[in-house]
C-alpha cells in the first residue's frame, strides 16, 4: 500500500472514531425536583465520611490529576505523531516517530499508575458523583479496562515492529483508537457525573425500566472531549519534542540536523495543537449550563489565560525551540494546573446547585493514616529523587559508555536504600505492636 | 423523597458481576505476584552477579525485566485499577466503605506503585549504562518498594473479610482495622507463594536463553529459581495453615461446608505439580523447558489463583466489607465510631423499593399489575450479587435453587421461613423489606420457574403503574 493510502486510511479511521463518539453521545433532558436531588446526593455520600479535611483531598486531587493527564496526552500525542512520522520517507521523521512511540509506550504506564491518585481523592469527597455515574455506564466502565489492555498491547506491538514502519503504523493506529476509546469512556463518566438531576431519569428511561445492563451512554460533550484530550495531546507532544531535543542534543550520536528538526517540528506542533486547544476550551466554557456561572467564573478565565500564556511562550519559542524548551514546559505546567482547577470548579458548581458542598462533607478526622501517607511520601520523594537523577545521568551518557556515579550520588543512593528499609521496619514494627496489643 | 444511598445497579446475567471481579483479580494477582517475587529474585541475582563477578547474569536479568514490562507491568498495572473499577460497579458501597476508611493507606500504596513502575523502566534502561553499585541500589529499592505494595494491600484485604477486632466498631482506629490478626500470616503466605510464581516464569526465561549464556551460569540461575520456588511452596503452605487459624468463625464454617471441594483439589494439585517441577529442575537444570514451565505457569492461573480468589470471596460472605456492608449493598449494622447506622430497620419500615432512588416510581408501590416486575427488581437488587436470578445456569442460579416451585405460596412459604434473622445461613443475608415485597419476589420466582426457568433480565414497568404514579 502506498504512503498516500496509509495517510488516507489514518484520516478516515480518526474521523470514523469521532463520528462514532458523536453518535454515541445522545443527550437526554429531564429532571427531578431540586429537593429530591439534594436528598439523594446527601444520602449517597458514604456514611463513613472523609477521614481528613476535604479541602486537602481536593488540592491533592488537582495536583495528581495534572500529573496524570500530562502522560495521557503524551501517550496519545506520541501515537498521533508516530502514525504520521512512519508514513514519511524522510529519515528524520522515521527516527523521531520511533522515539515518540517509545515515549508513548512509557507514558501509558505512567498515566495508568499516576491516574490512581486523583480518582482516589475524588471519590472520597465526590463519591455520589463517582459511583452513580460509573454505575450508569457500568459495562463501559469494564470495557475501559479491556480497551486499555488491548490498546497498550497494540502499542507494544508497534514498539516491537518499529523497524518495519508499515506494520508499526497499523499497530499504532489500533493503539490510538483504543486509547481514544478509553478517553471517551472516562470522559463520559466524568461528564455524566456533573448532572445528578438526570441520573434517575437516565437510569429508569423516564420511569419505564431499570437500565441495569450498564451499556447506556447518556451524555457526551464534543468540545470538552476535544479540549481535554485530543488537542492538548498534539500540543503537549510538541513541547515534549522540544524537551527531547534539549535533553538528547547533548549526546554525540544525536546529529545537529536531527536535533534541530525535532525541536522545530515540536514547536510547530505545540502551536498548532495549542490553537485548537484554546478554541475548544473556550467553546466548552460556553457550553456549560448557564446556572453554573462558568462564563462569569474567575477559574474559567484563569484557565484560558493559562493557555494564552502558554501559547505566547510557544510562539516565542518558534525561533529558538531548544532554548525555550524549559520555559515552554513551565508555561505548559501552569496552564495544566489552571485547567485542573477549572475542572474542579465545575464539580463544585454542578453540586452546589443541590446544596452539596464538599467543604461541609462529614469528616471523621483521624491522624494515623495521613501520617503514614506523609511518611511514605517523604520516603518516596527521596527514592524518586535518587532514581530519576540516575536515570537523567544515564540518559545523557553517550552510547557504549557507563556512567560512574560521584561520591555524592553514592551517598544519596545509600540514604535511599536506608530510608526504604527504615520505612519497611516501621511499617512491620507498628503492625507487631498493634497485634500484640489487640490479640495477645 | 426519603431515600438511602443506593447506587444504580449493574446486573450481569448468568456469570454475575462477582465473576467479572474474580477474572480481573486473578489476572492481577498473577501479574503482581510475578513482579513482586521477581523484583526480589532479580535483586538477589544481581547481587550474586556483582559479588561473584558473573556479568552474564545481567543478560538474564535484562530479559526477565523485559518480560516483566510486557506482561506484569501492562496486565498488572491495568488490572490493578481494574479490580477497583469492577468492584465499583459490582459492589459500589463495599468499595466505598474501604476507600473511605483507607484512602490515605491507598495513597501511601500509590507512592510505592509510582516508585515501582518508574523503577522498572529505569532499571531496564540503565542496565549497563550506570555503574553496577548504583544499579544494585536501585534494584534493591525496587524490590523493597514492590514488596511494600503487598504490605499495604494485604491489610485492606484482611479488613474486607473482617475488621478482626470488635473494638474497631467503637474506636474506628485505622490501625486496629488494618493490622488484623490475620495480617501477618496473610502477608507471609502471599510473599512465599509469589516466589513459586516468579520462579516458574524465571525458569521459562532461563530455558529460552539456554544457548545464550555459559552452561554453569545457566545452571546456577535455574537452581536459584528452583530453590526459591521450593522454599516458597514449603513456607507458603505453612503460613496458609497459620492464616486459616486466624479466620473468623463464619469463614471457617464456609471453608468446611460451602466452598466446593474441587477448589481444594485444584490448589493441592497445582502445589504438587509446582513442587515436582522445582525439585526436578533443581536436581537437573538442563531438563528445564519453556514448553513445560510455561503451561505450568498458566495452570497456576486456573488451578491456584482463580480458586483462591473465589474462596476468598466466598468466605467473606454475607459481607463485602468490614462485617457491616452486606453483599446486597445494605448496611447491616451500626459502626458507632464512624456514625454509620444500620439500614435494616428503615428498609423494613419504609420498604426496600421505596428507599432506593434508582427504582422507577411505578414499581415502588406494589400492585397486582406490577408485582412480577417489582419482584424481579428485588431479585436483581438484593440477590444478584451471588445468584443468576434470571436463568438456570451460571452463578448459583435461581431456576435450579427453586426447581419445581411454580406456586407463589410455595416459594413464599420457603423464603419466609428460611431468610429470617434467626434461620438464615451463615453465608447469606436475611431478607430485608416489607412482607408484600417478599411476596412480590416469590411471585417473580414462581413465574420464572413456571416459564421454564429462564426469563429476560429486562424490567418493564406496566403503563398503568406509570400512569398511577403520575
XYZ file of N, CA, C and O in Angstrom, chain A residues 36 43-44 46-47 49 51-52 57 60 64 102 105-106 109-110 112-114 116-117 119-120 123-124 127 130-132 134-135 138-139 141-142 144-145 148-149 152-153 156 200 203-204 207-210 212-213 251 361-362 364 366 368-370 373 376-377 380 383-384 386-388 390 394 397 402-405 410 413-414 416 420-421 423 427-428 431-432 434-435 437-439, chain B residues 1 3-11 69-71 74-75 77-78 81-82 84-86 88-89 92 95-97 99-100 103-108 110-115 117-119 121-122 125-126 128-131 134 137-138 141 144 148 151-152 164-165 167 173-176 178-181 183-184 331 337-340 357-358 360 377 380-381 457-461 466:
728
model
N -35.489 16.664 45.801
C -35.237 15.228 45.621
C -33.763 14.969 45.337
O -33.149 14.069 45.908
N -27.792 11.453 50.638
C -27.888 10.054 51.081
C -26.789 9.207 50.457
O -26.311 8.240 51.057
N -26.384 9.571 49.239
C -25.404 8.746 48.529
C -23.964 8.971 48.988
O -23.074 8.202 48.638
N -20.962 8.579 51.298
C -20.698 7.455 52.202
C -20.855 7.884 53.661
O -20.305 8.916 54.075
N -21.599 7.085 54.444
C -21.820 7.480 55.841
C -20.536 7.535 56.664
O -20.517 8.160 57.733
N -17.942 9.132 55.915
C -17.339 10.454 55.788
C -15.892 10.377 55.359
O -15.341 9.299 55.131
N -11.854 10.835 55.973
C -11.008 10.737 57.156
C -10.079 11.951 57.349
O -9.195 11.913 58.183
N -10.289 12.986 56.553
C -9.431 14.160 56.699
C -10.155 15.361 56.074
O -11.189 15.199 55.444
N -7.922 16.908 50.364
C -8.162 15.898 49.332
C -8.309 16.572 47.966
O -7.841 16.091 46.951
N -4.949 17.767 46.627
C -4.165 16.621 46.151
C -4.738 16.075 44.846
O -4.009 15.654 43.949
N -2.532 15.782 41.514
C -2.237 14.471 40.940
C -2.919 14.283 39.586
O -2.394 13.601 38.718
N 8.223 5.310 21.568
C 8.805 4.845 22.835
C 8.284 5.699 23.998
O 7.933 5.176 25.053
N 4.762 4.651 24.756
C 4.707 3.368 25.472
C 4.944 3.562 26.975
O 4.180 3.072 27.804
N 5.997 4.306 27.310
C 6.297 4.540 28.728
C 5.202 5.413 29.356
O 4.800 5.200 30.497
N 2.119 3.613 30.773
C 2.380 3.068 32.113
C 2.233 4.141 33.174
O 1.588 3.936 34.200
N 2.886 5.277 32.912
C 2.865 6.344 33.918
C 1.461 6.925 34.062
O 1.020 7.218 35.176
N -1.320 5.399 33.688
C -2.144 4.457 34.457
C -1.832 4.583 35.943
O -2.712 4.758 36.778
N -0.553 4.504 36.262
C -0.193 4.471 37.675
C -0.461 5.827 38.342
O -0.918 5.895 39.479
N -0.226 6.914 37.606
C -0.474 8.231 38.193
C -1.970 8.521 38.303
O -2.404 9.284 39.161
N -4.274 6.696 39.384
C -4.919 6.103 40.556
C -5.195 7.177 41.622
O -6.275 7.217 42.215
N -4.223 8.060 41.844
C -4.337 9.004 42.961
C -5.489 9.991 42.812
O -6.292 10.144 43.744
N -8.234 9.749 41.245
C -9.507 9.029 41.410
C -9.758 8.700 42.873
O -10.879 8.737 43.360
N -8.675 8.374 43.560
C -8.772 8.034 44.979
C -9.292 9.236 45.780
O -10.255 9.125 46.546
N -12.996 10.287 44.754
C -14.140 9.504 45.202
C -14.352 9.569 46.706
O -15.370 9.093 47.195
N -13.426 10.164 47.439
C -13.673 10.327 48.871
C -14.590 11.510 49.123
O -15.440 11.473 50.005
N -18.078 11.149 46.240
C -18.482 9.765 45.994
C -19.831 9.588 45.296
O -19.953 8.725 44.438
N -19.076 9.935 41.552
C -18.215 8.888 41.015
C -18.965 7.569 40.859
O -18.987 6.970 39.787
N -19.626 7.133 41.934
C -20.258 5.813 41.899
C -21.491 5.809 41.002
O -21.703 4.876 40.229
N -22.311 6.852 41.114
C -23.549 6.844 40.329
C -23.219 6.857 38.843
O -23.748 6.061 38.063
N -20.427 6.064 37.255
C -19.751 4.837 36.822
C -20.761 3.710 36.659
O -20.730 2.961 35.681
N -21.703 3.608 37.604
C -22.659 2.508 37.546
C -23.716 2.686 36.464
O -24.255 1.706 35.969
N -21.912 1.029 33.580
C -21.024 0.043 34.205
C -20.292 -0.855 33.201
O -19.098 -1.122 33.347
N -20.995 -1.315 32.180
C -20.346 -2.222 31.231
C -19.244 -1.497 30.467
O -18.187 -2.062 30.177
N -17.594 0.827 31.681
C -16.557 1.003 32.690
C -15.611 -0.198 32.703
O -14.404 -0.057 32.846
N -16.193 -1.394 32.539
C -15.367 -2.597 32.454
C -14.620 -2.605 31.112
O -13.452 -2.983 31.041
N -13.494 -0.143 29.691
C -12.351 0.760 29.874
C -11.088 -0.069 30.120
O -10.058 0.138 29.483
N -11.199 -1.022 31.031
C -10.053 -1.855 31.391
C -9.636 -2.727 30.199
O -8.461 -2.805 29.844
N -8.121 -0.595 27.417
C -6.787 -0.116 27.783
C -5.760 -1.244 27.620
O -4.651 -1.035 27.115
N -6.176 -2.432 28.006
C -5.290 -3.596 27.879
C -4.975 -3.851 26.399
O -3.804 -4.008 26.017
N -2.855 -0.949 24.965
C -1.465 -0.966 25.431
C -0.671 -2.069 24.722
O 0.476 -1.862 24.319
N -1.294 -3.235 24.553
C -0.567 -4.299 23.850
C -0.352 -3.949 22.376
O 0.672 -4.316 21.795
N 2.692 -1.894 22.340
C 3.881 -2.752 22.437
C 4.136 -3.439 21.099
O 5.285 -3.599 20.688
N -31.492 9.629 37.659
C -32.629 8.714 37.820
C -33.392 8.594 36.500
O -33.763 7.498 36.069
N -31.349 6.444 34.187
C -31.281 5.030 34.588
C -32.619 4.334 34.380
O -32.672 3.144 34.042
N -33.712 5.087 34.601
C -35.026 4.433 34.501
C -35.697 4.731 33.163
O -36.868 4.386 32.984
N -38.678 6.432 33.952
C -39.581 5.702 34.850
C -40.150 4.424 34.240
O -41.028 3.805 34.826
N -39.635 4.004 33.083
C -40.230 2.835 32.422
C -39.457 1.537 32.649
O -39.961 0.457 32.380
N -38.218 1.627 33.136
C -37.405 0.413 33.289
C -36.242 0.669 34.258
O -36.198 1.715 34.914
N -35.315 -0.310 34.338
C -34.046 -0.090 35.049
C -32.932 -0.516 34.084
O -32.884 -1.676 33.685
N -30.067 -1.748 33.898
C -29.008 -2.382 34.691
C -27.962 -3.097 33.845
O -27.046 -3.704 34.377
N -28.108 -3.056 32.508
C -27.074 -3.718 31.686
C -25.791 -2.888 31.673
O -24.732 -3.397 31.344
N 24.064 14.598 23.437
C 24.767 13.339 23.168
C 25.341 13.328 21.755
O 24.686 13.754 20.809
N -18.679 18.379 53.912
C -18.712 16.908 53.911
C -18.407 16.422 55.330
O -17.557 16.984 56.022
N -19.102 15.355 55.694
C -18.860 14.803 57.030
C -17.400 14.361 57.162
O -16.864 13.688 56.271
N -14.589 12.406 59.550
C -14.228 11.568 60.708
C -12.716 11.655 60.839
O -11.986 10.792 60.379
N -8.991 11.539 61.508
C -8.020 10.691 62.212
C -6.639 11.017 61.655
O -6.496 11.447 60.513
N -3.612 9.007 62.129
C -2.582 7.982 61.937
C -2.334 7.670 60.456
O -1.200 7.597 60.017
N -3.436 7.516 59.701
C -3.199 7.157 58.309
C -2.665 8.321 57.458
O -1.826 8.086 56.596
N -3.090 9.582 57.693
C -2.392 10.648 56.954
C -0.901 10.706 57.282
O -0.083 11.053 56.433
N 0.763 8.231 55.211
C 0.908 8.745 53.850
C 2.062 9.738 53.766
O 2.890 9.692 52.857
N 5.364 7.976 53.986
C 5.631 7.252 52.757
C 5.997 8.220 51.637
O 6.883 7.944 50.822
N 5.308 9.365 51.605
C 5.609 10.349 50.563
C 7.048 10.853 50.698
O 7.768 10.959 49.702
N 9.271 8.208 49.570
C 9.171 8.112 48.109
C 9.919 9.231 47.411
O 10.622 8.996 46.436
N 13.549 8.560 47.345
C 13.818 7.490 46.388
C 13.658 7.981 44.949
O 14.502 7.708 44.082
N 12.567 8.722 44.675
C 12.354 9.235 43.313
C 13.524 10.129 42.903
O 14.007 10.052 41.784
N 16.583 10.179 43.833
C 17.785 9.405 43.510
C 17.611 8.665 42.178
O 18.451 8.764 41.278
N 16.481 7.965 42.048
C 16.281 7.135 40.853
C 16.221 7.993 39.584
O 16.841 7.677 38.576
N 15.446 9.083 39.665
C 15.311 9.938 38.475
C 16.616 10.628 38.125
O 16.944 10.817 36.954
N 19.628 9.448 38.639
C 20.497 8.454 37.999
C 20.029 8.178 36.561
O 20.838 8.029 35.648
N 22.209 8.764 33.260
C 22.450 7.649 32.336
C 22.001 8.025 30.925
O 22.680 7.724 29.940
N 24.520 10.005 29.044
C 25.822 9.371 28.799
C 25.855 8.804 27.379
O 24.893 8.140 26.975
N 29.661 3.792 30.312
C 28.966 3.536 31.569
C 29.143 4.756 32.475
O 30.268 5.223 32.663
N 28.034 5.261 32.995
C 28.142 6.424 33.871
C 28.618 6.010 35.259
O 28.054 5.101 35.875
N 29.691 6.664 35.735
C 30.205 6.378 37.078
C 29.658 7.421 38.053
O 29.904 8.613 37.880
N 28.928 6.943 39.040
C 28.321 7.874 39.998
C 29.392 8.581 40.821
O 30.447 8.004 41.113
N 26.612 8.445 45.277
C 26.664 7.190 46.045
C 26.040 7.377 47.428
O 25.319 6.510 47.917
N 22.398 7.431 47.152
C 21.960 6.051 46.934
C 21.854 5.288 48.248
O 20.873 4.576 48.490
N 22.861 5.481 49.108
C 22.840 4.794 50.407
C 21.669 5.281 51.256
O 20.966 4.490 51.898
N 18.962 6.483 50.186
C 17.738 5.993 49.578
C 17.435 4.546 50.004
O 16.297 4.232 50.382
N 14.282 3.424 52.648
C 13.270 2.460 52.206
C 13.193 1.289 53.202
O 12.106 0.832 53.571
N 14.355 0.832 53.657
C 14.373 -0.257 54.653
C 13.754 0.230 55.964
O 12.963 -0.478 56.596
N 11.485 2.467 56.328
C 10.029 2.509 56.140
C 9.431 1.121 56.426
O 8.449 1.003 57.154
N 6.857 0.084 59.370
C 5.536 -0.435 58.976
C 5.256 -1.779 59.644
O 4.197 -1.980 60.233
N 6.228 -2.676 59.562
C 6.052 -4.008 60.158
C 6.047 -3.902 61.680
O 5.224 -4.529 62.361
N 2.832 -2.787 63.067
C 1.887 -3.905 62.979
C 2.053 -4.870 64.131
O 1.066 -5.309 64.738
N 3.292 -5.186 64.454
C 3.552 -6.132 65.546
C 3.044 -5.573 66.870
O 2.438 -6.285 67.670
N 0.640 -3.337 67.344
C -0.838 -3.312 67.353
C -1.393 -4.719 67.602
O -2.314 -4.907 68.397
N -0.801 -5.694 66.923
C -1.323 -7.057 67.066
C -1.069 -7.582 68.483
O -1.947 -8.201 69.094
N -0.950 -5.781 71.102
C -1.867 -5.066 71.982
C -3.289 -5.618 71.889
O -3.992 -5.735 72.877
N -3.706 -5.949 70.676
C -5.109 -6.356 70.479
C -5.378 -7.836 70.694
O -6.486 -8.216 71.021
N -4.377 -8.670 70.443
C -4.689 -10.102 70.408
C -3.904 -10.967 71.389
O -4.160 -12.153 71.504
N -38.840 13.089 49.273
C -38.232 11.788 48.953
C -37.368 11.327 50.123
O -36.528 12.064 50.588
N -34.804 8.660 50.931
C -34.020 7.613 50.273
C -32.768 7.242 51.063
O -32.268 8.020 51.877
N -32.259 6.061 50.773
C -30.959 5.636 51.289
C -29.954 5.710 50.130
O -30.351 5.820 48.967
N -28.677 5.606 50.473
C -27.655 5.892 49.462
C -27.327 4.761 48.502
O -26.149 4.477 48.279
N -28.342 4.132 47.924
C -28.044 3.080 46.941
C -27.616 3.686 45.615
O -28.019 4.782 45.261
N -26.808 2.932 44.891
C -26.322 3.368 43.575
C -27.103 2.624 42.490
O -27.740 1.609 42.768
N -27.008 3.092 41.246
C -27.621 2.324 40.162
C -27.019 0.916 40.138
O -25.826 0.749 40.345
N -27.887 -0.079 39.919
C -27.426 -1.471 39.992
C -26.940 -1.951 38.630
O -27.544 -1.643 37.610
N -25.857 -2.717 38.652
C -25.365 -3.340 37.412
C -25.613 -4.839 37.520
O -25.149 -5.475 38.462
N -26.338 -5.369 36.569
C -26.646 -6.808 36.612
C -26.014 -7.514 35.419
O -26.224 -7.116 34.270
N 8.050 -6.165 32.051
C 7.446 -4.963 31.470
C 6.278 -5.325 30.573
O 5.222 -4.709 30.637
N 6.487 -6.342 29.745
C 5.453 -6.690 28.765
C 4.263 -7.362 29.442
O 3.120 -7.064 29.130
N 4.519 -8.251 30.369
C 3.379 -8.937 30.988
C 2.904 -8.224 32.254
O 1.825 -7.642 32.288
N 2.061 -4.347 32.152
C 0.908 -3.967 31.340
C -0.336 -4.549 32.007
O -1.198 -3.821 32.505
N -0.376 -5.872 32.068
C -1.566 -6.516 32.642
C -1.760 -6.126 34.099
O -2.885 -5.842 34.532
N -0.597 -3.498 35.890
C -0.925 -2.115 36.231
C -2.328 -1.750 35.741
O -2.967 -0.877 36.306
N -2.817 -2.416 34.705
C -4.173 -2.104 34.244
C -5.219 -2.844 35.082
O -6.261 -2.283 35.441
N -6.101 -1.137 38.854
C -7.293 -0.284 38.837
C -8.522 -1.049 38.345
O -9.653 -0.714 38.692
N -8.293 -2.099 37.559
C -9.407 -2.899 37.038
C -10.221 -3.551 38.146
O -11.446 -3.618 38.078
N -10.484 -2.440 41.131
C -11.160 -1.297 41.748
C -12.374 -0.891 40.900
O -13.476 -0.694 41.415
N -12.185 -0.788 39.582
C -13.282 -0.395 38.697
C -14.402 -1.440 38.738
O -15.576 -1.095 38.817
N -14.021 -2.713 38.664
C -15.071 -3.737 38.628
C -15.790 -3.803 39.973
O -17.008 -3.991 40.032
N -16.189 -1.298 41.895
C -17.001 -0.083 41.938
C -18.382 -0.347 41.349
O -19.393 0.036 41.930
N -18.423 -1.014 40.202
C -19.730 -1.197 39.564
C -20.470 -2.426 40.091
O -21.682 -2.511 39.981
N -20.616 -1.110 44.695
C -20.192 0.277 44.939
C -20.078 0.645 46.418
O -19.135 1.319 46.817
N -16.909 -1.055 48.129
C -15.613 -0.431 47.819
C -15.567 0.974 48.428
O -14.523 1.426 48.895
N -16.715 1.632 48.459
C -16.765 2.965 49.061
C -16.390 2.897 50.545
O -15.640 3.736 51.052
N -16.908 1.860 51.221
C -16.584 1.708 52.646
C -15.072 1.532 52.820
O -14.470 2.104 53.742
N -12.651 2.542 50.693
C -11.947 3.774 50.311
C -12.060 4.820 51.418
O -11.081 5.484 51.761
N -13.272 4.947 51.980
C -13.443 5.994 52.991
C -12.683 5.692 54.282
O -12.370 6.597 55.039
N -8.358 5.601 52.597
C -7.881 6.416 51.472
C -6.396 6.782 51.603
O -5.630 6.713 50.653
N -5.966 7.112 52.830
C -4.562 7.504 52.998
C -3.637 6.309 52.850
O -2.497 6.435 52.395
N -4.125 5.170 53.285
C -3.308 3.967 53.175
C -3.123 3.622 51.686
O -2.019 3.307 51.227
N -4.206 3.743 50.937
C -4.120 3.500 49.493
C -3.216 4.545 48.835
O -2.475 4.237 47.898
N -3.327 5.776 49.320
C -2.475 6.828 48.750
C -1.004 6.514 49.025
O -0.133 6.767 48.181
N -0.741 5.937 50.213
C 0.641 5.535 50.521
C 1.074 4.416 49.576
O 2.218 4.392 49.088
N 0.069 4.051 46.638
C 0.268 4.694 45.334
C 1.702 5.228 45.195
O 2.300 5.149 44.123
N 2.241 5.748 46.317
C 3.628 6.231 46.279
C 4.546 5.079 45.843
O 5.452 5.245 45.026
N 4.268 3.884 46.371
C 5.104 2.727 46.002
C 4.820 2.244 44.586
O 5.714 1.777 43.897
N 3.548 2.357 44.166
C 3.228 1.994 42.771
C 4.064 2.824 41.810
O 4.641 2.314 40.857
N 4.050 4.137 42.074
C 4.772 5.039 41.175
C 6.260 4.689 41.198
O 6.919 4.626 40.157
N 6.778 4.418 42.401
C 8.190 4.038 42.515
C 8.446 2.758 41.719
O 9.423 2.649 40.967
N 6.760 1.371 39.181
C 6.660 1.477 37.719
C 7.808 2.297 37.144
O 8.387 1.929 36.122
N 8.152 3.392 37.807
C 9.254 4.185 37.257
C 10.565 3.407 37.396
O 11.384 3.411 36.486
N 10.719 2.695 38.510
C 11.982 1.965 38.709
C 12.151 0.803 37.738
O 13.276 0.533 37.296
N 11.241 0.679 34.686
C 11.758 1.270 33.442
C 13.197 1.732 33.609
O 14.045 1.503 32.748
N 13.453 2.396 34.739
C 14.811 2.915 34.966
C 15.799 1.747 35.011
O 16.876 1.799 34.396
N 16.318 0.457 31.418
C 17.067 1.356 30.536
C 18.489 1.644 31.030
O 19.348 2.012 30.234
N 18.731 1.539 32.338
C 20.066 1.902 32.827
C 20.975 0.686 33.035
O 22.135 0.859 33.397
N 23.697 -1.614 32.548
C 24.883 -1.489 31.694
C 25.214 -0.055 31.318
O 26.197 0.199 30.626
N 24.360 0.894 31.775
C 24.627 2.307 31.453
C 25.123 3.077 32.674
O 25.655 4.171 32.536
N 24.880 2.521 33.879
C 25.436 3.155 35.082
C 26.261 2.101 35.839
O 26.119 0.898 35.586
N 27.096 2.559 36.752
C 27.968 1.608 37.453
C 27.134 0.595 38.239
O 26.018 0.882 38.669
N 25.565 1.380 41.783
C 24.376 2.242 41.763
C 23.169 1.453 41.268
O 22.062 1.580 41.797
N 21.780 -0.728 43.949
C 20.966 0.019 44.935
C 19.551 0.237 44.397
O 18.570 0.060 45.108
N 19.489 0.608 43.105
C 18.162 0.804 42.511
C 17.380 -0.509 42.520
O 16.176 -0.531 42.776
N 16.039 -1.106 46.069
C 14.917 -0.222 46.428
C 13.665 -0.631 45.638
O 12.544 -0.581 46.145
N 12.232 -3.758 47.493
C 11.519 -3.458 48.747
C 10.263 -2.633 48.452
O 9.194 -2.850 49.035
N 6.481 -3.536 49.251
C 5.692 -2.633 50.101
C 4.256 -2.511 49.596
O 3.330 -2.336 50.385
N 2.533 -5.222 51.271
C 2.354 -4.931 52.709
C 1.042 -4.197 52.921
O 0.340 -4.399 53.899
N 0.777 -3.258 52.001
C -0.363 -2.374 52.210
C -1.674 -3.029 51.793
O -2.645 -3.018 52.535
N -11.534 -7.803 62.229
C -10.672 -8.567 63.126
C -11.051 -8.424 64.572
O -11.312 -9.389 65.266
N -11.133 -7.205 65.026
C -11.367 -6.964 66.438
C -12.630 -6.136 66.601
O -12.810 -5.141 65.910
N -13.371 -4.101 68.701
C -13.200 -2.730 69.199
C -13.126 -1.693 68.077
O -13.388 -0.522 68.296
N -10.329 3.139 65.053
C -8.885 3.310 64.837
C -8.424 2.518 63.609
O -8.573 1.308 63.534
N -7.852 3.257 62.683
C -7.482 2.677 61.401
C -6.443 1.546 61.568
O -6.455 0.563 60.837
N -5.576 1.690 62.551
C -4.529 0.678 62.729
C -5.121 -0.633 63.241
O -4.692 -1.713 62.850
N -6.145 -0.515 64.114
C -6.795 -1.735 64.609
C -7.429 -2.510 63.462
O -7.458 -3.737 63.445
N -6.537 -2.249 60.216
C -5.545 -2.630 59.205
C -4.713 -3.826 59.661
O -4.548 -4.801 58.937
N -4.163 -3.721 60.872
C -3.338 -4.831 61.374
C -4.245 -5.841 62.070
O -4.252 -5.983 63.277
N -4.984 -6.503 61.219
C -5.881 -7.572 61.617
C -5.046 -8.731 62.136
O -3.872 -8.834 61.800
N -5.676 -9.664 62.864
C -4.839 -10.768 63.377
C -4.382 -11.692 62.242
O -3.417 -12.425 62.392
N -3.291 -10.485 59.431
C -2.434 -9.672 58.556
C -1.108 -10.372 58.245
O -0.760 -10.581 57.079
N -0.357 -10.736 59.280
C 0.980 -11.303 59.034
C 0.945 -12.673 58.355
O 1.684 -12.890 57.392
N -26.418 -1.681 54.447
C -25.567 -1.564 55.632
C -26.261 -2.303 56.767
O -27.382 -1.959 57.160
N -18.306 4.334 65.805
C -17.128 5.194 65.679
C -17.188 6.086 64.449
O -16.613 7.171 64.424
N -17.879 5.621 63.423
C -17.921 6.392 62.171
C -19.284 7.044 61.956
O -19.528 7.626 60.898
N -20.157 6.874 62.915
C -21.506 7.433 62.765
C -22.320 6.699 61.714
O -23.237 7.272 61.110
N -21.983 5.433 61.477
C -22.704 4.659 60.462
C -23.865 3.924 61.139
O -23.671 3.281 62.169
N -33.303 5.167 45.341
C -33.669 6.240 44.406
C -33.684 5.778 42.939
O -34.283 6.446 42.109
N -33.044 4.652 42.645
C -32.933 4.235 41.243
C -33.968 3.178 40.852
O -33.850 2.545 39.809
N -37.689 2.654 39.559
C -38.703 3.503 38.922
C -39.899 3.706 39.852
O -40.289 2.777 40.567
N -37.241 -6.795 40.125
C -36.345 -5.706 40.558
C -35.700 -6.057 41.900
O -34.492 -5.866 42.093
N -33.017 -8.698 41.371
C -31.785 -8.136 40.798
C -31.041 -7.300 41.837
O -29.828 -7.395 41.978
N -31.785 -6.511 42.598
C -31.129 -5.623 43.560
C -30.591 -6.368 44.779
O -29.520 -6.056 45.279
N -33.853 -10.359 31.324
C -33.478 -9.563 32.503
C -34.128 -8.188 32.482
O -34.032 -7.428 33.439
N -34.779 -7.874 31.386
C -35.346 -6.533 31.240
C -36.491 -6.303 32.231
O -37.300 -7.196 32.474
N -36.534 -5.114 32.759
C -37.629 -4.756 33.661
C -38.572 -3.822 32.919
O -38.130 -2.805 32.374
N -39.840 -4.209 32.861
C -40.809 -3.352 32.179
C -41.841 -2.877 33.189
O -42.570 -3.701 33.755
N -41.896 -1.598 33.388
C -42.857 -1.064 34.353
C -44.210 -0.956 33.630
O -44.287 -0.306 32.580
N -47.160 3.437 35.746
C -46.562 4.751 35.454
C -47.656 5.822 35.540
O -47.464 6.875 36.145
